[in-house]
Amino acid sequence: MAVSKKKKKNPIRIGIWGLGRAGWSMHCGELDRFKDEFEIVAGCDLEQGRVDDFVKRYPKAKGYTDGKKFLADKNIEMVAVAVRSPQHVDYAIRALQAGKMVFQEKPIAISVKGLKKLEQAAKKYPGKLFFRHNRRFEACFNHVRDIIRSGILGEVYEIKLCRHSYQFRDDWQTLVSCGGGQLNNWGPHLIDQGLRLLESPLASVWGDLKNVACLGDAEDHLKIILKGKNGRIIDIEISGGVSLPSPVYAVYGTRGSLISEDEQDIKLKYLDPKMKMPTGKAHPETPPRSGGFGGSIQPKWIRKTIMTEPANGLNLTDIYHVLYQAIREGKPYPILPEEAFQVVKVTEEVKKQNPAFKIKEDEFGK
């Protein structure tokens, strides 16, 4: 019997616009995992030294410091936009106008004005604009969703998402004028996760922003409460000013709870599935002095600690593989434009409630 040959893939020729921390450290590293699906053919940055380093790393690729020349490169099929946050919208639109597909870094927009531009661009260039909400593929996030859907925790009424640290941070992402702050940095990740975990249309948003430890004027501590029409609460807390971190995930249900301290494993405590919920009613009589406060019915608990292993097998760095499947194989890209747009609408509502941390201009430094 003849052995069938593995079909050779048709790699997407990609150019990276912005060779800083996101473009150089994240995009390049993730793309290197999928060399049969993506070919890095170009890079562009204002700093010549970064372009030189890029060309050394990818000798077959072209390096540019001029955005117009970069976009004129006919070998580029897709542009990964990884410039500074306030530039994301306009640079993405420039790439679309040049005939490229676009993979846009978060935050996809930092204002209502920018969001409207993106909504119009998505309609004008259907199927060409993709958003990099890569935390959608985080292994622990997906495993938590698996557990919630299994029903062992009962009806889930509250979920907490936390990312805590303590840092005297002093880079541009701590400056309001540069579009900095945790709401634009970590915020889109956890807001996107929260909206997915809500499993309901959004009913209300409350947010509070504070500057605690960073050396800029932007917020480095935030609290956001999302409430669904189903009554479920998503409590999001992101901070660079907390020295004793809380679990990154906590889920509370009518039959049990889970927490994950560090995304590596998940601790569960839930009622034995064989145990039925009590159907009796409370009474107003005076309880015995020695009876305690717990009631006469004792819960039958099951406790487990399991390693993080989601059913779909995905992890944080798989987003480029999923993107390839969408473009070359016609599979649905799971991050819908309207979902990404809703994340911006939530951040805008929080900024409206905290005007001191809102950037005064929509764009800068073209």
mmCIF file of N, CA and C in Angstrom, residues 16-20 23-24 28 40-67 69-70:
data_model
loop_
_atom_site.group_PDB
_atom_site.id
_atom_site.type_symbol
_atom_site.label_atom_id
_atom_site.label_comp_id
_atom_site.label_asym_id
_atom_site.label_seq_id
_atom_site.Cartn_x
_atom_site.Cartn_y
_atom_site.Cartn_z
ATOM 1 N N ILE A 16 5.356 42.311 10.328
ATOM 2 C CA ILE A 16 5.072 42.772 11.685
ATOM 3 C C ILE A 16 5.351 44.271 11.772
ATOM 4 N N TRP A 17 4.322 45.034 12.110
ATOM 5 C CA TRP A 17 4.433 46.491 12.198
ATOM 6 C C TRP A 17 4.562 46.873 13.664
ATOM 7 N N GLY A 18 5.778 47.178 14.072
ATOM 8 C CA GLY A 18 6.075 47.459 15.469
ATOM 9 C C GLY A 18 6.915 46.334 16.037
ATOM 10 N N LEU A 19 8.188 46.621 16.329
ATOM 11 C CA LEU A 19 9.117 45.584 16.776
ATOM 12 C C LEU A 19 9.548 45.808 18.226
ATOM 13 N N GLY A 20 8.620 46.271 19.037
ATOM 14 C CA GLY A 20 8.875 46.468 20.459
ATOM 15 C C GLY A 20 8.570 45.206 21.242
ATOM 16 N N GLY A 23 5.597 43.079 19.452
ATOM 17 C CA GLY A 23 5.988 42.548 18.149
ATOM 18 C C GLY A 23 7.181 41.612 18.210
ATOM 19 N N TRP A 24 8.226 42.039 18.942
ATOM 20 C CA TRP A 24 9.467 41.270 19.001
ATOM 21 C C TRP A 24 9.352 40.065 19.930
ATOM 22 N N CYS A 28 6.707 37.479 17.318
ATOM 23 C CA CYS A 28 7.781 36.703 16.674
ATOM 24 C C CYS A 28 7.897 35.315 17.298
ATOM 25 N N ILE A 40 7.492 34.864 8.057
ATOM 26 C CA ILE A 40 7.732 36.272 8.375
ATOM 27 C C ILE A 40 8.570 36.875 7.256
ATOM 28 N N VAL A 41 7.962 37.767 6.487
ATOM 29 C CA VAL A 41 8.632 38.298 5.303
ATOM 30 C C VAL A 41 9.067 39.751 5.462
ATOM 31 N N ALA A 42 8.575 40.435 6.508
ATOM 32 C CA ALA A 42 8.939 41.845 6.671
ATOM 33 C C ALA A 42 8.661 42.305 8.093
ATOM 34 N N GLY A 43 9.377 43.355 8.477
ATOM 35 C CA GLY A 43 9.158 43.995 9.764
ATOM 36 C C GLY A 43 9.377 45.481 9.624
ATOM 37 N N CYS A 44 8.658 46.272 10.434
ATOM 38 C CA CYS A 44 8.766 47.725 10.335
ATOM 39 C C CYS A 44 8.776 48.340 11.725
ATOM 40 N N ASP A 45 9.699 49.261 11.947
ATOM 41 C CA ASP A 45 9.763 49.986 13.209
ATOM 42 C C ASP A 45 10.457 51.323 12.963
ATOM 43 N N LEU A 46 10.139 52.313 13.767
ATOM 44 C CA LEU A 46 10.763 53.620 13.614
ATOM 45 C C LEU A 46 12.233 53.607 13.984
ATOM 46 N N GLU A 47 12.640 52.685 14.856
ATOM 47 C CA GLU A 47 14.027 52.626 15.317
ATOM 48 C C GLU A 47 14.852 51.674 14.440
ATOM 49 N N GLN A 48 15.890 52.211 13.827
ATOM 50 C CA GLN A 48 16.711 51.423 12.909
ATOM 51 C C GLN A 48 17.356 50.235 13.611
ATOM 52 N N GLY A 49 17.773 50.418 14.860
ATOM 53 C CA GLY A 49 18.411 49.329 15.587
ATOM 54 C C GLY A 49 17.502 48.124 15.742
ATOM 55 N N ARG A 50 16.240 48.367 15.976
ATOM 56 C CA ARG A 50 15.288 47.261 16.098
ATOM 57 C C ARG A 50 15.089 46.559 14.756
ATOM 58 N N VAL A 51 15.072 47.340 13.692
ATOM 59 C CA VAL A 51 14.955 46.750 12.355
ATOM 60 C C VAL A 51 16.183 45.898 12.046
ATOM 61 N N ASP A 52 17.358 46.378 12.411
ATOM 62 C CA ASP A 52 18.603 45.625 12.186
ATOM 63 C C ASP A 52 18.560 44.288 12.939
ATOM 64 N N ASP A 53 18.102 44.320 14.184
ATOM 65 C CA ASP A 53 17.999 43.087 14.977
ATOM 66 C C ASP A 53 17.001 42.120 14.344
ATOM 67 N N PHE A 54 15.930 42.678 13.806
ATOM 68 C CA PHE A 54 14.898 41.849 13.169
ATOM 69 C C PHE A 54 15.463 41.124 11.944
ATOM 70 N N VAL A 55 16.197 41.843 11.115
ATOM 71 C CA VAL A 55 16.760 41.250 9.893
ATOM 72 C C VAL A 55 17.812 40.200 10.242
ATOM 73 N N LYS A 56 18.552 40.402 11.325
ATOM 74 C CA LYS A 56 19.514 39.383 11.766
ATOM 75 C C LYS A 56 18.771 38.110 12.189
ATOM 76 N N ARG A 57 17.655 38.295 12.854
ATOM 77 C CA ARG A 57 16.869 37.150 13.319
ATOM 78 C C ARG A 57 16.183 36.435 12.166
ATOM 79 N N TYR A 58 15.744 37.219 11.145
ATOM 80 C CA TYR A 58 15.051 36.646 9.982
ATOM 81 C C TYR A 58 15.742 37.155 8.712
ATOM 82 N N PRO A 59 16.859 36.527 8.316
ATOM 83 C CA PRO A 59 17.676 37.022 7.194
ATOM 84 C C PRO A 59 16.929 37.109 5.864
ATOM 85 N N LYS A 60 15.905 36.316 5.679
ATOM 86 C CA LYS A 60 15.164 36.336 4.416
ATOM 87 C C LYS A 60 14.109 37.436 4.384
ATOM 88 N N ALA A 61 13.858 38.062 5.524
ATOM 89 C CA ALA A 61 12.829 39.094 5.608
ATOM 90 C C ALA A 61 13.410 40.476 5.296
ATOM 91 N N LYS A 62 12.535 41.401 4.920
ATOM 92 C CA LYS A 62 12.940 42.770 4.658
ATOM 93 C C LYS A 62 12.607 43.639 5.871
ATOM 94 N N GLY A 63 13.466 44.620 6.126
ATOM 95 C CA GLY A 63 13.256 45.522 7.243
ATOM 96 C C GLY A 63 12.971 46.931 6.756
ATOM 97 N N TYR A 64 12.038 47.603 7.421
ATOM 98 C CA TYR A 64 11.637 48.954 7.026
ATOM 99 C C TYR A 64 11.552 49.862 8.248
ATOM 100 N N THR A 65 11.867 51.138 8.026
ATOM 101 C CA THR A 65 11.574 52.179 9.017
ATOM 102 C C THR A 65 10.491 53.104 8.497
ATOM 103 N N ASP A 66 10.114 52.953 7.240
ATOM 104 C CA ASP A 66 9.097 53.776 6.588
ATOM 105 C C ASP A 66 7.826 52.940 6.413
ATOM 106 N N GLY A 67 6.741 53.355 7.053
ATOM 107 C CA GLY A 67 5.495 52.607 6.989
ATOM 108 C C GLY A 67 4.918 52.510 5.590
ATOM 109 N N LYS A 69 6.560 52.414 2.695
ATOM 110 C CA LYS A 69 7.314 51.419 1.936
ATOM 111 C C LYS A 69 6.978 50.009 2.422
ATOM 112 N N PHE A 70 6.807 49.861 3.718
ATOM 113 C CA PHE A 70 6.409 48.579 4.308
ATOM 114 C C PHE A 70 5.086 48.110 3.715
#
